[in-house]
Amino acid sequence: MPSPSTPPDTATEAGPPLDDPHVIQRILRTASTIAIVGLSNKTQRASHFVGSYLQDEGYRVIPVNPTVDAVLGETAYPDVASIPDDITIDVVDIFRRPEAVPPIVAEAIAREVPAVWMQFGVTNEDAARQAQRAGLDAVMDRCMKIEHGRYSGGLHWMGMNTGVISAKRQAW
Amino acid sequence: MPDPSSSPTPSAPEAAVDHAFGFETRMLHAGHVPDPQTGARAVPIYQTTSYVFDSADEAAHLFELKQYGNIYTRINNPTTAAFEERVASLENATGALATASGMAAEFTVMMTLLEPGDEVVASAHLYGGTRTMFVHTLRKMGVTVHFVDPTNLDAWQAALTPQTRALYGETIGNPQGSVLDISRVAAIADAHGVPLIIDNTFCTPYLCRPIDHGAHIVVHSATKFMGGHGTSIGGVIVDGGTFDFSDYPTIADPSPAYHDLAFAETFGEYGFLMKARAETLRDTGASISPFNAFLLLQGLETLSVRMERHVANAQAVAEYLEAHPQVDWVAYPGLPSSPYHALAEQYTPRGPGAIFSFGLSPGPDGPRATGKQFIEALELFSHLANVGDARSLVIHPASTTHQQLSAAELEESGVGPEMVRLSVGLETLDDLLWDLDRAFHAIRS
């Protein structure tokens, strides 16, 4: 990741940046239910760290994982399309191999989810651009836990460089 | 924290993280936003050992590193966090970890990265205390350090083995004033798949930012120019987030010391620092006191202003000494006569710090006696074992900082009996020259 105090660097002719701080903050501030594709029930996996953290921070986490029945006390679904319609998904967070991403994005578009988010190391720019062209917000190669921690102050407690500079009282 | 009514839909305006704030602004603001309860403008001193948990679940998640937060001041502290984030920001780094001292910072890095059987290739131009730690204390851990002439890139290359796990050097070597060609040594590290660690104490991030030149990890004795007032011992480790630790065994493999947590996978670019904090600092206990972190923060807030004056005074003192008939040599890379002048212009364009050595022409009693007489004749320079104070300092390394080295090690380190080291402070320049002039006169008569 570049220093957070430098402007986003993934803006290309293909579309808007995929690490735009405004998009990241908008997603984190407006979402309340997050579908996590590839959320493991193994407590030491990175996906479980992120899911557990987001749940602690007040989000509802819907696991999408065909190999388990439930994670973090929530029923798991085999894919995004199988999540019941009465659960409104605000963002689909993806912990899968880059080549497994396109059908997940297609499901998010079909379901009219407003945002897709690909975790650290999950880089499929074609799929991200497809989401943007369909009108979704898209974030790629970023960790949702770290980005939440950057703006909520949590990351700061661990000595990390959040890039946040302000003389106003914290209000998050 | 798990309170759905207040989170996750905060009403605060977005943080302006897409504006690139300047160095001086970040010196004053990075790492501290006024808190909602008090609005305190200065960073408060959180002189507390521990922090209450909201619930048993939250406590468990904090210990599992699944939630960010404070547990115990040996691991983290809000005052210390402000210092850490500020240094990380100034070094253009991804994060930082403060320690009890600069030596603790170096030791924490080595204990986090290395295992028995590993090797390190290090510059031979190092602070004597660092060298002693590398030779003797790391040897007890089964780690071998090979020392090379830092100016010889072939020597760095030739010392690499399959067991080499890190390269190590100082931005400006002590006491030769050798400026490390950071980008070239970093290229050697990159080609070998190991991190380059740089001690940037003498420059501070105002004069040089090693990560911008390709170094991966930076350590500081914050005791020196960062704190700047000679009040507080402290150290800090910064990680550029630029080294890929995903195949580096100690950071990538599931850690038996943290119930098989794989730090690189779980924390990405923060993996090294999270392991250094959650395991090494937890175990060594070499944490900084919050009060020291507060005092070091006061220093950081004026860093650029002080460093400009330190450098200006140092340049003038070096020029005075070089022209003096009782001086044989001056090792300040700000002088065009220095073999490192071109590297200094490349890596430290604002000036190569304010710490340098010079050689007295030996008097009738020999070089060692001349050195002692000169130091005792000084009125204003303080004779002590430190550098980077606001006041000017002087020492005779052969009989103090480097006295634990053997004669051969002294020679390899470039410390001769005639050598005097200065740390030039912020006093009126004319008074510093007056003091040196008097001391030269005293050893002449």
XYZ file of C-alpha atoms in Angstrom:
617
model
C 0.000 0.000 0.000
C 1.279 3.470 -0.748
C 1.511 5.923 2.089
C -2.041 6.964 2.859
C -0.999 10.585 2.512
C -0.298 10.087 -1.159
C -3.150 10.214 -3.636
C -4.637 6.934 -4.881
C -2.575 5.402 -7.633
C -4.815 2.989 -9.455
C -6.726 5.504 -11.565
C -6.196 4.419 -15.143
C -7.855 4.992 -18.474
C -9.974 1.968 -17.616
C -11.843 3.760 -14.850
C -11.783 5.443 -11.461
C -9.252 4.369 -8.815
C -9.852 1.092 -6.990
C -8.455 2.408 -3.684
C -10.213 5.781 -3.539
C -10.333 6.933 0.117
C -13.696 8.620 -0.494
C -15.219 5.428 -1.878
C -13.703 3.397 0.962
C -15.113 5.758 3.597
C -18.516 5.915 1.879
C -18.803 2.129 1.883
C -17.721 1.771 5.509
C -20.001 4.587 6.683
C -23.147 3.573 4.823
C -23.049 -0.229 4.894
C -24.727 -2.200 7.638
C -24.741 -5.741 6.222
C -21.659 -7.280 4.628
C -21.564 -10.579 2.752
C -18.087 -12.120 3.131
C -17.343 -14.603 0.364
C -14.791 -17.169 1.531
C -15.333 -16.504 5.245
C -13.636 -19.429 6.993
C -14.825 -21.027 10.214
C -11.160 -21.519 11.184
C -10.468 -18.848 13.773
C -6.843 -18.197 12.709
C -7.640 -17.440 9.055
C -7.448 -13.840 7.863
C -11.102 -13.951 6.734
C -12.200 -14.921 10.238
C -10.193 -12.009 11.691
C -11.956 -9.593 9.368
C -15.429 -11.078 9.883
C -15.092 -11.172 13.652
C -13.808 -7.582 13.702
C -16.599 -6.227 11.505
C -19.190 -7.991 13.654
C -17.648 -6.401 16.776
C -17.876 -3.028 15.079
C -21.622 -3.379 14.620
C -21.992 -4.698 11.088
C -24.054 -7.759 10.316
C -21.824 -10.300 8.588
C -23.361 -12.859 6.228
C -20.953 -15.766 5.511
C -20.801 -17.056 1.941
C -19.048 -20.404 1.962
C -20.438 -23.662 0.520
C -18.334 -25.830 2.852
C -19.802 -24.704 6.185
C -23.248 -24.330 7.743
C -22.572 -21.283 9.900
C -19.758 -18.916 10.895
C -19.719 -16.334 13.695
C -23.265 -17.326 14.647
C -24.660 -16.511 11.195
C -26.045 -19.014 8.677
C -23.707 -19.516 5.754
C -24.884 -19.571 2.128
C -23.168 -21.316 -0.781
C -23.149 -18.203 -2.972
C -24.349 -14.605 -3.018
C -27.447 -15.496 -5.046
C -28.589 -17.936 -2.351
C -28.783 -15.293 0.381
C -32.505 -14.764 1.097
C -33.980 -11.663 -0.531
C -35.108 -10.230 2.811
C -31.441 -9.730 3.761
C -30.255 -6.525 2.089
C -26.555 -6.814 1.303
C -24.716 -3.470 1.242
C -21.294 -4.733 0.164
C -19.817 -8.038 -0.969
C -16.329 -8.567 0.521
C -14.290 -11.184 -1.349
C -11.672 -13.561 0.087
C -11.150 -15.791 -2.968
C -8.533 -16.455 -5.620
C -8.476 -13.674 -8.227
C -9.766 -16.032 -10.954
C -12.799 -16.926 -8.825
C -13.917 -13.294 -8.586
C -15.892 -12.648 -11.861
C -18.950 -14.832 -11.088
C -19.123 -13.329 -7.595
C -19.141 -9.812 -9.046
C -21.790 -10.898 -11.553
C -23.985 -12.115 -8.688
C -23.487 -8.831 -6.828
C -24.521 -6.866 -9.927
C -27.559 -9.084 -10.475
C -28.615 -8.590 -6.875
C -28.092 -4.811 -7.115
C -25.609 -4.756 -4.249
C -24.153 -1.218 -4.266
C -20.490 -2.174 -3.692
C -17.917 -4.942 -4.122
C -14.667 -5.105 -2.183
C -11.692 -7.390 -2.917
C -9.337 -8.109 -0.045
C -5.524 -7.917 0.121
C -4.058 -9.959 -2.719
C -7.428 -10.427 -4.422
C -6.686 -8.566 -7.623
C -8.940 -8.936 -10.647
C -9.104 -5.552 -12.312
C -11.390 -6.733 -15.134
C -13.982 -7.844 -12.596
C -13.616 -4.595 -10.637
C -14.113 -2.540 -13.804
C -17.158 -4.624 -14.695
C -18.642 -3.717 -11.308
C -17.870 -0.019 -11.826
C -19.454 -0.020 -15.284
C -22.594 -1.487 -13.738
C -22.674 1.444 -11.308
C -21.238 -0.272 -8.229
C -18.520 1.114 -6.001
C -15.434 -1.090 -6.261
C -12.380 -1.461 -4.010
C -9.515 -3.836 -4.777
C -6.475 -5.182 -2.895
C -7.467 -3.553 0.389
C -8.324 -5.068 3.775
C -11.721 -3.994 5.103
C -10.577 -4.398 8.713
C -7.515 -2.218 8.183
C -9.443 0.442 6.272
C -12.123 0.543 8.964
C -9.396 0.776 11.594
C -7.727 3.600 9.679
C -10.772 5.874 9.981
C -12.252 4.671 13.272
C -8.934 5.141 15.101
C -8.322 1.463 15.890
C -5.370 1.071 13.550
C -3.776 4.062 15.222
C -3.653 2.214 18.555
C -1.259 -0.253 16.936
C 1.175 2.490 15.850
C 0.157 2.344 12.204
C 0.211 5.278 9.826
C -3.450 6.063 9.161
C -2.702 9.198 7.152
C -5.459 10.985 9.053
C -4.536 14.617 9.822
C -7.129 16.828 11.504
C -7.333 19.511 14.184
C -11.006 18.732 14.802
C -12.299 16.502 17.554
C -12.581 12.854 16.598
C -16.187 12.031 15.842
C -16.231 8.551 14.302
C -17.382 -1.084 20.941
C -19.967 -3.598 19.613
C -22.700 -0.980 19.644
C -24.768 -1.056 16.472
C -26.549 2.164 17.398
C -23.421 4.342 17.227
C -21.433 2.360 14.686
C -21.097 1.764 11.785
C -22.827 4.900 10.521
C -20.819 7.800 11.945
C -21.747 11.335 11.061
C -18.277 12.915 11.031
C -16.998 14.432 7.826
C -14.656 12.296 5.766
C -10.996 12.356 6.683
C -8.968 14.264 4.101
C -6.512 11.466 3.418
C -6.081 12.274 -0.250
C -4.283 15.562 0.409
C -0.517 15.083 0.739
C 0.336 17.068 3.888
C 3.872 18.443 4.178
C 6.597 17.277 6.553
C 6.231 20.161 9.013
C 2.455 19.744 9.219
C 2.868 16.040 9.957
C 5.554 16.831 12.594
C 2.834 18.675 14.507
C -0.334 16.751 13.692
C 0.316 13.161 12.563
C -0.792 10.547 15.064
C -2.979 12.797 17.176
C -6.500 13.986 16.508
C -8.136 15.744 19.495
C -10.212 13.201 21.398
C -14.010 13.544 21.617
C -14.190 13.649 25.436
C -11.763 16.479 26.252
C -10.640 18.049 22.986
C -7.135 18.271 24.494
C -4.854 19.912 21.926
C -1.524 18.576 23.202
C -1.067 14.809 23.240
C -2.129 13.757 26.763
C 0.145 11.573 28.878
C -1.708 8.306 29.466
C 0.235 7.228 32.518
C -1.633 3.962 32.959
C -0.559 0.350 32.953
C -3.829 -1.138 31.725
C -7.246 -0.514 30.182
C -10.710 -1.806 31.075
C -12.488 -4.153 28.690
C -16.078 -3.567 27.559
C -16.910 -7.261 27.775
C -15.366 -10.695 28.089
C -15.777 -11.160 24.349
C -14.003 -7.896 23.611
C -11.158 -8.861 25.921
C -10.783 -12.189 24.127
C -10.788 -10.515 20.727
C -8.151 -8.003 21.836
C -5.866 -10.786 23.008
C -6.469 -12.688 19.761
C -5.563 -9.477 17.825
C -8.993 -9.620 16.193
C -9.874 -6.223 17.618
C -7.685 -3.118 17.765
C -7.267 -1.563 21.160
C -5.207 -1.126 24.275
C -4.525 -4.040 26.606
C -1.418 -3.312 28.644
C 1.225 -0.588 28.308
C 3.976 -3.150 27.758
C 2.223 -3.828 24.403
C 0.748 -0.436 23.531
C -0.295 2.909 25.026
C -2.219 5.907 23.618
C 0.611 8.426 24.172
C 3.127 6.030 22.681
C 0.805 5.371 19.729
C 0.805 9.099 18.898
C 4.610 9.065 18.877
C 4.683 5.888 16.772
C 2.265 7.093 14.141
C 4.018 10.454 13.933
C 7.407 8.843 13.278
C 5.836 6.458 10.750
C 4.305 9.406 8.924
C 7.585 11.352 8.873
C 9.494 8.330 7.532
C 6.825 7.689 4.848
C 6.319 4.321 6.492
C 3.354 2.069 7.063
C 3.718 1.955 10.828
C 6.075 2.122 13.790
C 6.807 0.476 17.123
C 8.422 2.435 19.951
C 10.857 0.765 22.328
C 12.691 1.555 25.546
C 15.841 2.648 23.676
C 17.520 2.596 20.294
C 19.341 -0.594 21.285
C 15.987 -2.154 22.189
C 14.691 -1.164 18.734
C 17.600 -2.957 17.041
C 17.305 -6.005 19.264
C 13.539 -6.189 18.728
C 14.026 -6.174 14.956
C 16.635 -8.928 15.132
C 14.653 -11.093 17.563
C 11.562 -10.766 15.363
C 13.280 -11.622 12.077
C 15.941 -14.167 12.996
C 16.268 -17.749 14.143
C 19.335 -19.753 15.226
C 21.533 -20.456 12.210
C 20.569 -17.250 10.426
C 23.139 -14.718 9.252
C 23.187 -10.943 8.848
C 25.501 -8.854 6.686
C 26.225 -5.521 8.356
C 28.273 -2.436 7.698
C 31.519 -2.315 9.705
C 30.915 1.409 10.271
C 28.513 1.096 13.184
C 27.901 2.571 16.597
C 30.133 0.554 18.964
C 27.190 -0.625 21.061
C 25.442 -2.013 18.009
C 28.565 -3.842 16.954
C 28.997 -5.377 20.401
C 25.370 -6.555 20.393
C 25.761 -8.068 16.929
C 29.025 -9.854 17.710
C 28.358 -11.100 21.218
C 24.669 -11.033 22.155
C 23.315 -12.199 18.786
C 25.935 -14.956 18.801
C 24.307 -16.316 21.966
C 21.117 -16.620 19.901
C 22.975 -18.615 17.236
C 23.050 -15.705 14.796
C 26.238 -14.812 12.919
C 26.870 -11.264 11.694
C 29.385 -10.651 8.909
C 30.829 -7.122 8.774
C 31.756 -5.494 5.480
C 33.203 -2.192 4.311
C 29.910 -0.400 3.606
C 31.410 1.607 0.754
C 32.336 -1.570 -1.143
C 29.226 -2.922 -2.861
C 31.090 -6.056 -3.954
C 31.815 -6.798 -0.294
C 28.084 -6.752 0.554
C 27.420 -9.101 -2.330
C 30.303 -11.433 -1.467
C 29.179 -11.825 2.149
C 25.722 -13.150 1.222
C 24.970 -16.824 1.879
C 21.785 -18.893 1.713
C 21.456 -18.255 5.465
C 21.554 -14.442 5.103
C 18.252 -13.070 6.375
C 18.941 -9.299 6.564
C 21.341 -6.495 5.643
C 22.100 -3.725 8.129
C 23.766 -0.302 7.964
C 23.680 3.281 9.223
C 22.677 6.227 7.037
C 25.860 7.962 8.137
C 28.427 5.570 9.584
C 29.955 6.229 12.944
C 32.699 7.565 13.203
C 33.997 7.833 9.607
C 31.091 9.903 8.368
C 30.599 7.382 5.575
C 27.295 7.870 3.783
C 25.656 4.594 2.806
C 24.623 4.198 -0.833
C 21.198 3.068 0.338
C 19.537 2.463 -3.021
C 22.401 0.243 -4.249
C 22.573 -1.780 -1.025
C 18.767 -2.066 -1.131
C 19.020 -3.468 -4.648
C 21.406 -6.152 -3.346
C 18.923 -6.943 -0.556
C 16.001 -7.098 -2.999
C 17.891 -9.441 -5.334
C 18.611 -11.750 -2.386
C 15.048 -11.540 -1.042
C 15.976 -10.094 2.353
C 15.132 -6.773 4.033
C 17.598 -3.880 4.341
C 17.516 -2.374 7.834
C 18.857 1.171 8.264
C 19.723 2.999 11.472
C 18.679 6.566 10.588
C 19.433 8.113 13.996
C 22.059 10.598 12.779
C 19.867 12.039 10.012
C 16.320 11.871 11.367
C 13.580 11.688 8.728
C 14.003 15.414 8.087
C 17.450 14.959 6.532
C 17.037 11.482 5.006
C 14.173 9.026 4.550
C 15.782 5.651 3.812
C 12.488 4.006 2.816
C 12.189 6.497 -0.049
C 15.532 5.126 -1.270
C 14.547 1.460 -1.072
C 15.337 0.463 2.517
C 12.655 -1.718 4.121
C 12.968 -1.251 7.889
C 14.364 1.788 9.735
C 15.438 1.998 13.371
C 16.182 5.062 15.459
C 17.611 5.979 18.762
C 14.907 8.586 19.426
C 17.046 9.664 22.376
C 19.096 11.756 19.945
C 17.813 14.448 17.560
C 14.192 13.234 17.558
C 13.818 13.991 21.252
C 16.480 16.607 20.766
C 16.829 17.826 24.328
C 18.793 15.062 26.024
C 15.953 14.250 28.413
C 14.647 10.815 27.440
C 15.864 7.420 26.311
C 13.729 5.839 23.609
C 13.826 4.002 20.307
C 11.550 3.314 17.392
C 11.226 0.785 14.570
C 9.492 1.760 11.334
C 8.432 -0.553 8.518
C 8.074 0.797 5.006
C 5.573 -1.943 4.187
C 7.677 -2.431 1.062
C 9.218 -5.821 1.832
C 7.105 -8.838 0.949
C 7.222 -11.070 4.014
C 4.858 -13.688 2.557
C 7.755 -16.137 2.052
C 9.912 -14.989 4.972
C 9.776 -17.856 7.479
C 9.580 -16.053 10.821
C 6.846 -13.669 9.659
C 4.925 -15.938 7.277
C 4.872 -19.297 9.062
C 2.177 -20.020 11.665
C 3.706 -18.822 14.919
C 3.792 -21.240 17.834
C 4.313 -18.215 20.108
C 0.877 -16.806 19.108
C -1.322 -19.924 18.755
C -0.232 -20.491 15.159
C -1.137 -17.056 13.880
C 0.358 -16.413 10.415
C 1.260 -12.734 10.733
C 2.085 -12.019 7.068
C -1.162 -13.507 5.784
C -3.341 -12.025 8.505
C -1.906 -8.505 8.669
C -0.388 -8.053 5.215
C 1.965 -5.091 5.172
C 1.597 -4.757 8.958
C 2.673 -8.362 9.619
C 6.248 -7.660 10.702
C 5.330 -4.850 13.095
C 2.374 -6.759 14.544
C 4.632 -9.711 15.297
C 7.332 -7.425 16.733
C 4.732 -5.867 19.051
C 2.566 -8.846 19.952
C 5.404 -11.348 20.412
C 8.847 -9.778 20.755
C 7.939 -6.711 22.788
C 5.513 -8.796 24.826
C 8.348 -11.196 25.675
C 11.334 -8.845 26.072
C 9.356 -6.143 27.871
C 11.557 -3.435 26.329
C 8.672 -0.965 26.093
C 8.977 2.800 26.329
C 7.428 4.750 29.184
C 4.456 6.931 28.141
C 6.143 9.913 29.744
C 9.222 9.425 27.561
C 7.004 9.057 24.508
C 5.419 12.399 25.444
C 8.800 14.120 25.779
C 9.984 12.667 22.482
C 6.809 14.004 20.845
C 7.711 17.495 22.053
C 11.012 17.097 20.251
C 9.415 15.916 17.018
C 7.218 19.012 16.865
C 10.271 21.232 16.218
C 12.416 18.686 14.368
C 12.827 20.501 11.051
C 13.642 23.851 12.641
C 16.230 22.343 14.958
C 17.842 20.178 12.287
C 18.327 23.166 9.987
C 20.253 24.980 12.729
C 22.173 21.852 13.790
C 23.319 21.337 10.211
C 24.233 25.002 9.670
C 26.310 25.094 12.869
C 27.933 21.733 12.059
C 28.937 22.849 8.585
C 30.519 26.046 9.966
C 32.365 24.184 12.753
C 33.631 21.578 10.270
C 34.923 24.305 7.944
C 36.638 26.046 10.867
C 38.320 22.802 11.946
C 39.422 21.863 8.443
C 41.244 25.186 8.147
C 42.891 24.840 11.575
C 46.643 24.015 11.655
C 46.248 21.756 14.727
C 43.751 19.476 12.947
C 44.932 16.616 10.732
C 41.594 15.584 9.295
C 37.837 16.266 9.511
C 35.354 13.514 8.605
C 32.232 15.547 7.802
C 30.522 14.573 4.557
C 29.289 18.135 4.172
C 32.875 19.154 3.293
C 33.837 18.891 -0.386
C 37.051 17.159 0.770
C 35.068 14.202 2.151
C 35.097 11.073 -0.021
C 31.397 10.807 0.839
C 30.481 14.344 -0.234
C 28.755 13.254 -3.461
C 26.711 10.603 -1.602
C 25.816 13.174 1.046
C 24.505 15.522 -1.629
C 22.437 12.648 -3.043
C 20.993 11.269 0.211
C 21.109 14.256 2.588
C 20.655 17.356 0.409
C 19.719 19.470 3.450
C 22.993 18.533 5.161
C 24.534 15.344 6.552
C 23.628 15.786 10.200
C 25.631 17.423 12.963
C 27.729 14.570 14.366
C 31.258 14.104 13.074
C 34.809 13.345 14.098
C 38.125 15.023 13.551
C 41.757 14.144 14.233
C 43.963 16.357 16.396
C 47.584 16.794 15.419
C 49.406 14.937 18.201
C 51.182 17.076 20.771
C 54.443 16.152 22.561
C 52.673 13.666 24.904
C 51.172 11.618 22.040
C 47.718 11.519 20.450
C 45.763 10.036 23.359
C 47.032 12.662 25.835
C 46.430 15.461 23.320
C 42.845 14.329 22.917
C 42.233 14.246 26.657
C 43.838 17.680 27.177
C 41.732 19.166 24.376
C 38.446 17.848 25.772
C 39.277 18.982 29.308
C 40.087 22.485 28.034
C 36.646 22.968 26.495
C 34.247 25.157 28.486
C 31.003 25.046 26.513
C 31.022 21.633 24.814
C 29.686 19.069 27.290
C 31.908 16.032 27.765
C 29.523 13.085 27.820
C 28.475 9.884 26.047
C 25.547 10.981 23.930
C 24.849 12.690 20.638
C 21.956 14.699 19.237
C 21.339 16.973 22.210
C 20.320 20.614 21.686
C 23.627 21.408 23.437
C 27.026 20.772 21.849
C 28.744 17.591 22.996
C 32.248 16.182 22.768
C 33.792 12.793 23.447
C 36.992 10.816 22.918
C 35.616 7.533 21.470
C 38.765 5.401 21.900
C 38.501 5.691 25.668
C 34.677 5.681 25.990
C 32.027 4.565 23.475
C 34.360 2.245 21.593
C 36.539 1.087 24.475
C 35.003 -2.430 24.535
C 36.403 -3.079 21.065
C 39.717 -4.842 20.527
C 42.588 -2.997 18.848
C 41.785 -4.757 15.570
C 38.090 -3.916 15.892
C 39.022 -0.304 16.666
C 41.090 -0.128 13.531
C 38.324 -1.741 11.434
C 35.861 0.716 12.940
C 38.218 3.602 12.116
C 38.584 4.818 15.705
C 42.078 6.163 16.316
C 43.534 7.572 19.561
C 43.697 11.065 18.024
C 40.023 11.147 17.208
C 37.552 13.544 18.832
C 33.811 13.338 18.104
C 31.517 16.350 18.180
C 27.756 16.617 18.239
C 27.158 20.216 17.264
C 24.276 21.883 19.092
C 22.161 24.970 18.732
C 24.335 27.481 20.640
C 25.480 30.752 19.105
C 28.004 29.729 16.463
C 30.571 32.335 17.532
C 30.559 30.893 21.046
C 31.258 27.360 19.770
C 34.186 28.626 17.684
C 35.431 30.685 20.662
C 35.399 27.560 22.825
C 37.256 25.422 20.276
C 39.784 28.227 19.756
C 40.527 28.369 23.481
C 41.017 24.598 23.645
C 43.444 24.612 20.715
C 45.348 27.401 22.441
C 45.453 25.383 25.687
C 46.996 22.272 24.095
C 49.490 24.436 22.218
C 50.910 25.921 25.397
